[in-house]
Amino acid sequence: MSQTKRFLVVTVAAVTAMGMVGACSKNTDAKPVADGQTGQVNLVVDTFGDFGYKALVEQYQQSHPNVKVELRSVQKLDDYKPKLTQYLAAGTGAGDVVALEEGILNEFKTQPQNFVNLLDHGAADQQGNFLPWKWELGKAGADGPLIGLGTDVGGLAVCYRKDLFAKAKLPTDRDAVSKLWPTWDEFIVTGKKFTAANTGAKGFVDSVTTSFSAMLSQAGETNFYDRDNKLIAESNPAVRQAWDTSMKMVSEGVSAKIATWSKDWEAGFKNGSFATTMCPSWMLGIIKTNSGAANAGKWDVAAVPGGGGNWGGSWLAVPTQSKHPKEAYELAKFLTGPDGQVGAFKEAGPLPSSPKALDDPAFLALTNDYFSQAPVGQIFGAGAKTLKPVVLGPKHQAIKERAFEPAMQAVEQGKLTSDKAWQQALKSAAKEAK
Amino acid sequence: MTSSSVIRSSAAARAAGDRVPWRSRLTRADVKFAPYFFIAPFFVLFAIFGAFPLVYTGWVSLHDWHLIGEHTFVGFANYTALFADPDFWNALKNTVGIFLLATVPQLLMALAVANLLNRKIRARTFFRMGVLIPNVTSVAAVGIVFGQLFARDVGLVNYLITTFGLDAVDWQANTWSSWIAIAVMVDWRWTGYNTLILLGAMQAIPKDLYESASLDGAAPWQQFWRITVPLLRPTLVFTVIISTIGGLQLFTEPVIFGNGKMLGGTLGQFQTVTMYMYETAFQRFQYGYGAAIAWSLFGLIVVFSLVNLLLIRRAAR
């Protein structure tokens, strides 16, 4: 036996050994197929953050004994998105039901073949269950396939610290507080009154980026993209106006200049570093977690300046790689149905996108203990049905979070002037949109 | 008698060689090939998880490659775009800056601490093990703790600075301050590791060299610079190269320092090359461009390691 031949044998042996390891892992992958024979179906639901599905899934498993549901959640949207993209590209790994946030949904709409057309499974009869624009946004194009069923919308409000307002001799009752700021200019005026009172807080609002997001979502119509997905960030007066108002908040000194999601921001809730923050309904849970039990009852919820708007919100979709598309659709239908949406709101706070859920007396009667018994069902529900959807375009999220917000934060840090920051934001936006 | 018996037995062996029994053939093969078999798993694993991704990344870098979507061959266009990309140069500047700011003090400190631990002191083993503790701490935990220390409003460092009557520093806002904060994190974690490596090498230096040196009247610091440091040369080269490879791939510390974002500050004050690579590939989904950054980084590490090797060799000669 020649030396090379022997070497070959050795290599083949090693490779075979490797292959056996691979084969073992394949066996575990094959499990759902074996389950299929006994009628048992395993479904995986992928979400980010807390969608409030724990109790609902329990309930679903009881009514569907042959279905077992596993909830997988990634804490941060930033980590969730690349993971999901890789699963889709690899053709394996994604859950049977996946949550798509509005920014992700818009990017994935350009590749609709990755998702099951829910109309094929009879989703058409669900249309009446959703706000019309929420339903439309779930489709890839006006006559395109239906990719996602809506879960929640991000109705706006302002969360404020009653104790700090009292210190600054401002009203603390939520109706009186709402009357302080019908417009953003009046919001700034209130902020100046607050900072003049020297309460020890670093500022009136946490950072201008949250206000910027709120103003963009109130713009209705368009933000960074027009209806043909053309980048119009520079020329759109809605963007410029939101920018200018935000810059005014910095120059008038009402911002605490604390970057959202930073350590200082998290600690700021506990220490009372700022008196207000913008509150899409999904933010309530985050404020509660960050502020901690010691601050229970200090926060309350008031109306947002400048009228209603939608910030955030998600859809549930079924990737084509799912082995059980029919069962997955049934589960998604249940979770996005009126009862499912009310259940999720109770558990974690995402505001329903179903008119039936929004009219549900159980929903309207909901109050939030942590936020001074604020009638959150009524506050958020009131604006939800009149929301104007914004045309987002494929890279909306990236442009907002990686071009405009850092530029505004650089102004807050004193690193850029407003004009330079605007140029910087536009430059980064062009890069993101490429 | 003895010689003739040797001749006879070797002749017998030669006769047997014409038709070797399979057992002895197997034994000979065993001696010859078993070593290859034992090392094969590494090479097989390396081929699958090391070499293949490396080559594949090179292939991807020649394309306009979207993870879901088309792959168009573009040749070296990604590389030419990269060399004209100010964000890449900014990231490179940050990486090299933080690397120098972290590595130089780190190795000097490691050398000093190793020299201290090489003496006869109480509880020597305790201290020797103690210096390694930061290294076995999870890097994410380190990032979170140091992120708290260097927070603007609630950070301990700013608390101390302001008690001395100085102005609080917005650590993330300035380039220099963010580099310092990150370099401190890196040094806290890696100084002990290098200390132990240098200590091990120091213990291998023959004691009689020091004895004869002190007989000749050499002061301790003379002994350190004239005997210890030159004899540590090969080990110093090793630590410098390992630090270079680690330093140019710096990722977790600056990411966590920047609240988990890949931007590295509002204006990229501390965005490193690996962060830019991640941002490009996994947030903008430009895989081809990201792969080009990866390969450029690979080339840079090779170049830096060679330059370091030459410098250290010359300096310690």
Tab-separated table of N, CA, C and O in Angstrom, chain B residues 44-145:
chain	number	residue	atom	x	y	z
B	44	VAL	N	-8.886	18.589	9.309
B	44	VAL	CA	-10.221	18.472	8.717
B	44	VAL	C	-11.111	19.592	9.247
B	44	VAL	O	-11.784	20.294	8.490
B	45	LEU	N	-11.066	19.781	10.562
B	45	LEU	CA	-11.883	20.839	11.154
B	45	LEU	C	-11.450	22.207	10.640
B	45	LEU	O	-12.274	23.059	10.322
B	46	PHE	N	-10.130	22.399	10.547
B	46	PHE	CA	-9.641	23.684	10.064
B	46	PHE	C	-10.085	23.915	8.624
B	46	PHE	O	-10.498	25.019	8.262
B	47	ALA	N	-10.026	22.860	7.820
B	47	ALA	CA	-10.429	23.016	6.422
B	47	ALA	C	-11.893	23.436	6.330
B	47	ALA	O	-12.259	24.289	5.523
B	48	ILE	N	-12.719	22.834	7.197
B	48	ILE	CA	-14.149	23.119	7.114
B	48	ILE	C	-14.494	24.477	7.733
B	48	ILE	O	-15.199	25.281	7.145
B	49	PHE	N	-13.939	24.724	8.933
B	49	PHE	CA	-14.362	25.924	9.664
B	49	PHE	C	-13.379	27.084	9.550
B	49	PHE	O	-13.671	28.185	9.983
B	50	GLY	N	-12.174	26.832	9.015
B	50	GLY	CA	-11.199	27.907	8.899
B	50	GLY	C	-10.924	28.275	7.459
B	50	GLY	O	-11.209	29.386	7.010
B	51	ALA	N	-10.385	27.308	6.719
B	51	ALA	CA	-9.945	27.616	5.351
B	51	ALA	C	-11.122	27.880	4.422
B	51	ALA	O	-11.118	28.856	3.669
B	52	PHE	N	-12.143	27.042	4.511
B	52	PHE	CA	-13.261	27.221	3.580
B	52	PHE	C	-13.942	28.582	3.729
B	52	PHE	O	-14.100	29.306	2.741
B	53	PRO	N	-14.322	28.983	4.959
B	53	PRO	CA	-14.946	30.314	5.096
B	53	PRO	C	-14.039	31.436	4.605
B	53	PRO	O	-14.510	32.404	4.011
B	54	LEU	N	-12.733	31.268	4.835
B	54	LEU	CA	-11.775	32.291	4.419
B	54	LEU	C	-11.830	32.468	2.901
B	54	LEU	O	-11.970	33.571	2.385
B	55	VAL	N	-11.744	31.335	2.215
B	55	VAL	CA	-11.744	31.383	0.751
B	55	VAL	C	-13.111	31.853	0.240
B	55	VAL	O	-13.210	32.676	-0.664
B	56	TYR	N	-14.160	31.348	0.881
B	56	TYR	CA	-15.513	31.705	0.455
B	56	TYR	C	-15.743	33.202	0.636
B	56	TYR	O	-16.346	33.856	-0.225
B	57	THR	N	-15.249	33.751	1.768
B	57	THR	CA	-15.377	35.188	2.003
B	57	THR	C	-14.687	35.967	0.894
B	57	THR	O	-15.183	36.981	0.414
B	58	GLY	N	-13.514	35.456	0.476
B	58	GLY	CA	-12.806	36.095	-0.633
B	58	GLY	C	-13.655	36.092	-1.891
B	58	GLY	O	-13.750	37.094	-2.612
B	59	TRP	N	-14.326	34.985	-2.147
B	59	TRP	CA	-15.194	34.854	-3.317
B	59	TRP	C	-16.370	35.837	-3.212
B	59	TRP	O	-16.680	36.550	-4.157
B	60	VAL	N	-16.973	35.909	-2.028
B	60	VAL	CA	-18.095	36.826	-1.813
B	60	VAL	C	-17.650	38.269	-2.034
B	60	VAL	O	-18.378	39.087	-2.595
B	61	SER	N	-16.409	38.582	-1.618
B	61	SER	CA	-15.947	39.972	-1.682
B	61	SER	C	-15.796	40.452	-3.119
B	61	SER	O	-15.636	41.642	-3.368
B	62	LEU	N	-15.849	39.553	-4.078
B	62	LEU	CA	-15.743	39.956	-5.483
B	62	LEU	C	-17.118	40.151	-6.110
B	62	LEU	O	-17.245	40.301	-7.317
B	63	HIS	N	-18.153	40.137	-5.248
B	63	HIS	CA	-19.523	40.252	-5.769
B	63	HIS	C	-20.259	41.410	-5.118
B	63	HIS	O	-19.907	41.840	-4.028
B	64	ASP	N	-21.286	41.845	-5.820
B	64	ASP	CA	-22.286	42.684	-5.175
B	64	ASP	C	-23.303	41.689	-4.622
B	64	ASP	O	-24.155	41.191	-5.347
B	65	TRP	N	-23.168	41.355	-3.341
B	65	TRP	CA	-23.814	40.158	-2.793
B	65	TRP	C	-24.852	40.558	-1.761
B	65	TRP	O	-24.514	41.058	-0.699
B	66	HIS	N	-26.117	40.324	-2.073
B	66	HIS	CA	-27.161	40.565	-1.081
B	66	HIS	C	-27.617	39.225	-0.550
B	66	HIS	O	-27.787	38.290	-1.314
B	67	LEU	N	-27.794	39.160	0.763
B	67	LEU	CA	-28.064	37.859	1.368
B	67	LEU	C	-29.314	37.232	0.755
B	67	LEU	O	-29.278	36.105	0.296
B	68	ILE	N	-30.407	37.992	0.759
B	68	ILE	CA	-31.566	37.505	0.020
B	68	ILE	C	-31.623	38.365	-1.224
B	68	ILE	O	-31.828	39.560	-1.132
B	69	GLY	N	-31.415	37.772	-2.364
B	69	GLY	CA	-31.410	38.564	-3.590
B	69	GLY	C	-30.247	38.166	-4.477
B	69	GLY	O	-29.704	37.079	-4.359
B	70	GLU	N	-29.867	39.077	-5.377
B	70	GLU	CA	-28.908	38.699	-6.420
B	70	GLU	C	-27.454	38.742	-5.955
B	70	GLU	O	-27.104	39.447	-5.029
B	71	HIS	N	-26.619	37.980	-6.648
B	71	HIS	CA	-25.173	38.050	-6.484
B	71	HIS	C	-24.584	38.369	-7.856
B	71	HIS	O	-24.656	37.547	-8.750
B	72	THR	N	-24.049	39.578	-7.999
B	72	THR	CA	-23.449	39.945	-9.281
B	72	THR	C	-21.948	40.054	-9.122
B	72	THR	O	-21.484	40.678	-8.172
B	73	PHE	N	-21.222	39.461	-10.071
B	73	PHE	CA	-19.761	39.525	-10.009
B	73	PHE	C	-19.307	40.932	-10.374
B	73	PHE	O	-19.709	41.485	-11.392
B	74	VAL	N	-18.470	41.527	-9.510
B	74	VAL	CA	-18.017	42.898	-9.791
B	74	VAL	C	-16.494	43.022	-9.768
B	74	VAL	O	-15.960	44.117	-9.806
B	75	GLY	N	-15.784	41.904	-9.667
B	75	GLY	CA	-14.327	41.977	-9.618
B	75	GLY	C	-13.853	42.665	-8.351
B	75	GLY	O	-14.367	42.415	-7.269
B	76	PHE	N	-12.902	43.578	-8.509
B	76	PHE	CA	-12.321	44.225	-7.333
B	76	PHE	C	-12.993	45.553	-6.987
B	76	PHE	O	-12.438	46.363	-6.261
B	77	ALA	N	-14.202	45.759	-7.520
B	77	ALA	CA	-14.884	47.043	-7.304
B	77	ALA	C	-15.098	47.333	-5.822
B	77	ALA	O	-14.982	48.474	-5.384
B	78	ASN	N	-15.386	46.285	-5.035
B	78	ASN	CA	-15.597	46.504	-3.606
B	78	ASN	C	-14.338	47.045	-2.943
B	78	ASN	O	-14.412	47.879	-2.051
B	79	TYR	N	-13.188	46.545	-3.395
B	79	TYR	CA	-11.936	46.977	-2.779
B	79	TYR	C	-11.597	48.416	-3.172
B	79	TYR	O	-11.176	49.207	-2.328
B	80	THR	N	-11.814	48.754	-4.427
B	80	THR	CA	-11.527	50.139	-4.832
B	80	THR	C	-12.472	51.099	-4.125
B	80	THR	O	-12.064	52.154	-3.665
B	81	ALA	N	-13.735	50.686	-3.964
B	81	ALA	CA	-14.682	51.538	-3.231
B	81	ALA	C	-14.242	51.691	-1.784
B	81	ALA	O	-14.329	52.763	-1.197
B	82	LEU	N	-13.731	50.603	-1.224
B	82	LEU	CA	-13.330	50.608	0.187
B	82	LEU	C	-12.192	51.589	0.432
B	82	LEU	O	-12.195	52.330	1.410
B	83	PHE	N	-11.226	51.615	-0.489
B	83	PHE	CA	-10.082	52.494	-0.269
B	83	PHE	C	-10.443	53.958	-0.463
B	83	PHE	O	-9.692	54.846	-0.059
B	84	ALA	N	-11.617	54.213	-1.043
B	84	ALA	CA	-12.063	55.602	-1.188
B	84	ALA	C	-13.137	55.938	-0.155
B	84	ALA	O	-13.723	57.013	-0.195
B	85	ASP	N	-13.374	55.026	0.780
B	85	ASP	CA	-14.482	55.192	1.728
B	85	ASP	C	-13.979	55.855	3.015
B	85	ASP	O	-13.240	55.235	3.782
B	86	PRO	N	-14.377	57.115	3.273
B	86	PRO	CA	-13.863	57.792	4.473
B	86	PRO	C	-14.257	57.079	5.766
B	86	PRO	O	-13.517	57.131	6.746
B	87	ASP	N	-15.406	56.398	5.765
B	87	ASP	CA	-15.827	55.699	6.975
B	87	ASP	C	-14.883	54.552	7.310
B	87	ASP	O	-14.643	54.238	8.468
B	88	PHE	N	-14.367	53.910	6.258
B	88	PHE	CA	-13.415	52.826	6.488
B	88	PHE	C	-12.121	53.368	7.091
B	88	PHE	O	-11.585	52.822	8.052
B	89	TRP	N	-11.642	54.475	6.557
B	89	TRP	CA	-10.399	55.058	7.074
B	89	TRP	C	-10.590	55.557	8.497
B	89	TRP	O	-9.682	55.440	9.326
B	90	ASN	N	-11.778	56.091	8.767
B	90	ASN	CA	-12.080	56.506	10.129
B	90	ASN	C	-12.028	55.309	11.080
B	90	ASN	O	-11.411	55.373	12.150
B	91	ALA	N	-12.649	54.199	10.645
B	91	ALA	CA	-12.660	53.000	11.488
B	91	ALA	C	-11.235	52.481	11.687
B	91	ALA	O	-10.865	52.045	12.780
B	92	LEU	N	-10.442	52.555	10.623
B	92	LEU	CA	-9.062	52.071	10.722
B	92	LEU	C	-8.252	52.943	11.689
B	92	LEU	O	-7.491	52.449	12.514
B	93	LYS	N	-8.468	54.252	11.577
B	93	LYS	CA	-7.779	55.184	12.475
B	93	LYS	C	-8.132	54.867	13.925
B	93	LYS	O	-7.257	54.773	14.792
B	94	ASN	N	-9.425	54.658	14.188
B	94	ASN	CA	-9.858	54.330	15.547
B	94	ASN	C	-9.233	53.030	16.030
B	94	ASN	O	-8.769	52.929	17.158
B	95	THR	N	-9.240	52.016	15.144
B	95	THR	CA	-8.728	50.707	15.541
B	95	THR	C	-7.258	50.800	15.918
B	95	THR	O	-6.838	50.319	16.975
B	96	VAL	N	-6.471	51.447	15.049
B	96	VAL	CA	-5.036	51.549	15.317
B	96	VAL	C	-4.791	52.419	16.550
B	96	VAL	O	-3.959	52.090	17.400
B	97	GLY	N	-5.557	53.496	16.663
B	97	GLY	CA	-5.397	54.387	17.810
B	97	GLY	C	-5.668	53.669	19.122
B	97	GLY	O	-4.864	53.723	20.060
B	98	ILE	N	-6.792	52.966	19.178
B	98	ILE	CA	-7.135	52.251	20.409
B	98	ILE	C	-6.119	51.137	20.664
B	98	ILE	O	-5.715	50.897	21.792
B	99	PHE	N	-5.694	50.496	19.579
B	99	PHE	CA	-4.705	49.420	19.700
B	99	PHE	C	-3.422	49.941	20.362
B	99	PHE	O	-2.921	49.357	21.320
B	100	LEU	N	-2.902	51.059	19.870
B	100	LEU	CA	-1.669	51.612	20.439
B	100	LEU	C	-1.901	52.060	21.880
B	100	LEU	O	-1.114	51.771	22.777
B	101	LEU	N	-3.021	52.757	22.077
B	101	LEU	CA	-3.335	53.285	23.406
B	101	LEU	C	-3.500	52.155	24.425
B	101	LEU	O	-3.232	52.325	25.607
B	102	ALA	N	-3.946	51.001	23.948
B	102	ALA	CA	-4.165	49.884	24.861
B	102	ALA	C	-2.917	49.022	24.999
B	102	ALA	O	-2.531	48.654	26.099
B	103	THR	N	-2.264	48.712	23.881
B	103	THR	CA	-1.234	47.680	23.905
B	103	THR	C	0.065	48.127	24.546
B	103	THR	O	0.673	47.384	25.311
B	104	VAL	N	0.505	49.352	24.257
B	104	VAL	CA	1.802	49.791	24.777
B	104	VAL	C	1.814	49.797	26.311
B	104	VAL	O	2.639	49.114	26.928
B	105	PRO	N	0.860	50.504	26.962
B	105	PRO	CA	0.872	50.443	28.431
B	105	PRO	C	0.633	49.035	28.955
B	105	PRO	O	1.204	48.647	29.973
B	106	GLN	N	-0.181	48.297	28.241
B	106	GLN	CA	-0.523	46.942	28.694
B	106	GLN	C	0.718	46.063	28.800
B	106	GLN	O	0.940	45.405	29.810
B	107	LEU	N	1.559	46.070	27.771
B	107	LEU	CA	2.745	45.221	27.793
B	107	LEU	C	3.766	45.731	28.799
B	107	LEU	O	4.427	44.944	29.472
B	108	LEU	N	3.888	47.053	28.929
B	108	LEU	CA	4.813	47.595	29.924
B	108	LEU	C	4.367	47.213	31.329
B	108	LEU	O	5.177	46.777	32.153
B	109	MET	N	3.055	47.340	31.570
B	109	MET	CA	2.539	46.962	32.885
B	109	MET	C	2.749	45.474	33.126
B	109	MET	O	3.148	45.061	34.221
B	110	ALA	N	2.481	44.673	32.109
B	110	ALA	CA	2.633	43.222	32.250
B	110	ALA	C	4.079	42.887	32.604
B	110	ALA	O	4.340	42.041	33.466
B	111	LEU	N	5.008	43.568	31.950
B	111	LEU	CA	6.423	43.333	32.203
B	111	LEU	C	6.761	43.690	33.651
B	111	LEU	O	7.436	42.925	34.358
B	112	ALA	N	6.269	44.820	34.114
B	112	ALA	CA	6.552	45.263	35.477
B	112	ALA	C	5.943	44.303	36.496
B	112	ALA	O	6.612	43.890	37.452
B	113	VAL	N	4.671	43.941	36.270
B	113	VAL	CA	4.006	43.057	37.231
B	113	VAL	C	4.684	41.693	37.247
B	113	VAL	O	4.907	41.098	38.308
B	114	ALA	N	5.041	41.195	36.062
B	114	ALA	CA	5.705	39.888	35.996
B	114	ALA	C	7.012	39.934	36.769
B	114	ALA	O	7.367	38.993	37.489
B	115	ASN	N	7.738	41.031	36.654
B	115	ASN	CA	9.000	41.177	37.369
B	115	ASN	C	8.765	41.153	38.882
B	115	ASN	O	9.524	40.541	39.628
B	116	LEU	N	7.691	41.801	39.317
B	116	LEU	CA	7.364	41.786	40.748
B	116	LEU	C	7.023	40.373	41.217
B	116	LEU	O	7.482	39.916	42.264
B	117	LEU	N	6.228	39.684	40.418
B	117	LEU	CA	5.771	38.356	40.817
B	117	LEU	C	6.895	37.331	40.745
B	117	LEU	O	6.768	36.233	41.265
B	118	ASN	N	7.964	37.677	40.061
B	118	ASN	CA	9.073	36.749	39.911
B	118	ASN	C	9.952	36.754	41.163
B	118	ASN	O	10.871	35.973	41.284
B	119	ARG	N	9.685	37.688	42.076
B	119	ARG	CA	10.490	37.751	43.294
B	119	ARG	C	9.899	36.842	44.356
B	119	ARG	O	8.790	36.340	44.226
B	120	LYS	N	10.666	36.695	45.422
B	120	LYS	CA	10.166	35.894	46.548
B	120	LYS	C	9.252	36.780	47.387
B	120	LYS	O	9.707	37.628	48.145
B	121	ILE	N	7.964	36.631	47.181
B	121	ILE	CA	7.019	37.406	47.980
B	121	ILE	C	6.054	36.446	48.649
B	121	ILE	O	5.925	35.287	48.249
B	122	ARG	N	5.351	36.940	49.644
B	122	ARG	CA	4.350	36.131	50.337
B	122	ARG	C	3.188	35.809	49.398
B	122	ARG	O	2.846	36.616	48.543
B	123	ALA	N	2.566	34.672	49.609
B	123	ALA	CA	1.358	34.261	48.863
B	123	ALA	C	1.548	34.446	47.359
B	123	ALA	O	0.715	35.017	46.674
B	124	ARG	N	2.698	33.950	46.876
B	124	ARG	CA	3.042	34.165	45.477
B	124	ARG	C	2.014	33.547	44.527
B	124	ARG	O	1.571	34.170	43.581
B	125	THR	N	1.648	32.304	44.808
B	125	THR	CA	0.709	31.614	43.919
B	125	THR	C	-0.624	32.342	43.875
B	125	THR	O	-1.244	32.459	42.824
B	126	PHE	N	-1.033	32.854	45.025
B	126	PHE	CA	-2.298	33.584	45.085
B	126	PHE	C	-2.266	34.782	44.130
B	126	PHE	O	-3.178	34.985	43.330
B	127	PHE	N	-1.192	35.564	44.197
B	127	PHE	CA	-1.106	36.733	43.322
B	127	PHE	C	-0.967	36.338	41.862
B	127	PHE	O	-1.530	36.969	40.970
B	128	ARG	N	-0.189	35.261	41.632
B	128	ARG	CA	-0.002	34.831	40.245
B	128	ARG	C	-1.323	34.394	39.624
B	128	ARG	O	-1.583	34.656	38.467
B	129	MET	N	-2.138	33.710	40.412
B	129	MET	CA	-3.435	33.306	39.885
B	129	MET	C	-4.365	34.517	39.793
B	129	MET	O	-5.156	34.650	38.873
B	130	GLY	N	-4.226	35.384	40.777
B	130	GLY	CA	-5.109	36.554	40.850
B	130	GLY	C	-5.059	37.424	39.612
B	130	GLY	O	-6.087	37.913	39.151
B	131	VAL	N	-3.862	37.597	39.032
B	131	VAL	CA	-3.770	38.500	37.880
B	131	VAL	C	-4.524	37.970	36.676
B	131	VAL	O	-4.846	38.714	35.757
B	132	LEU	N	-4.845	36.675	36.695
B	132	LEU	CA	-5.535	36.107	35.529
B	132	LEU	C	-7.053	36.239	35.633
B	132	LEU	O	-7.766	36.059	34.653
B	133	ILE	N	-7.527	36.563	36.820
B	133	ILE	CA	-8.978	36.588	37.017
B	133	ILE	C	-9.711	37.510	36.025
B	133	ILE	O	-10.709	37.108	35.439
B	134	PRO	N	-9.202	38.735	35.784
B	134	PRO	CA	-9.920	39.580	34.818
B	134	PRO	C	-10.087	38.900	33.461
B	134	PRO	O	-11.082	39.091	32.778
B	135	ASN	N	-9.101	38.069	33.099
B	135	ASN	CA	-9.141	37.455	31.771
B	135	ASN	C	-10.224	36.406	31.629
B	135	ASN	O	-10.719	36.157	30.527
B	136	VAL	N	-10.593	35.750	32.745
B	136	VAL	CA	-11.629	34.723	32.633
B	136	VAL	C	-13.023	35.310	32.840
B	136	VAL	O	-14.010	34.601	32.779
B	137	THR	N	-13.103	36.628	33.065
B	137	THR	CA	-14.407	37.271	33.178
B	137	THR	C	-14.998	37.403	31.775
B	137	THR	O	-14.271	37.679	30.834
B	138	SER	N	-16.315	37.214	31.677
B	138	SER	CA	-16.943	37.330	30.362
B	138	SER	C	-16.795	38.750	29.842
B	138	SER	O	-16.980	39.724	30.573
B	139	VAL	N	-16.433	38.861	28.564
B	139	VAL	CA	-16.152	40.180	28.000
B	139	VAL	C	-17.392	41.058	28.003
B	139	VAL	O	-17.329	42.273	28.170
B	140	ALA	N	-18.558	40.420	27.877
B	140	ALA	CA	-19.798	41.209	27.910
B	140	ALA	C	-19.991	41.833	29.284
B	140	ALA	O	-20.372	43.003	29.409
B	141	ALA	N	-19.682	41.047	30.332
B	141	ALA	CA	-19.817	41.572	31.688
B	141	ALA	C	-18.858	42.740	31.894
B	141	ALA	O	-19.225	43.764	32.474
B	142	VAL	N	-17.638	42.573	31.384
B	142	VAL	CA	-16.649	43.652	31.492
B	142	VAL	C	-17.186	44.915	30.824
B	142	VAL	O	-17.144	46.012	31.387
B	143	GLY	N	-17.718	44.722	29.624
B	143	GLY	CA	-18.244	45.866	28.873
B	143	GLY	C	-19.358	46.569	29.628
B	143	GLY	O	-19.408	47.797	29.687
B	144	ILE	N	-20.245	45.779	30.224
B	144	ILE	CA	-21.382	46.380	30.928
B	144	ILE	C	-20.902	47.156	32.155
B	144	ILE	O	-21.289	48.304	32.373
B	145	VAL	N	-19.991	46.531	32.931
B	145	VAL	CA	-19.504	47.193	34.138
B	145	VAL	C	-18.755	48.481	33.777
B	145	VAL	O	-19.008	49.547	34.352
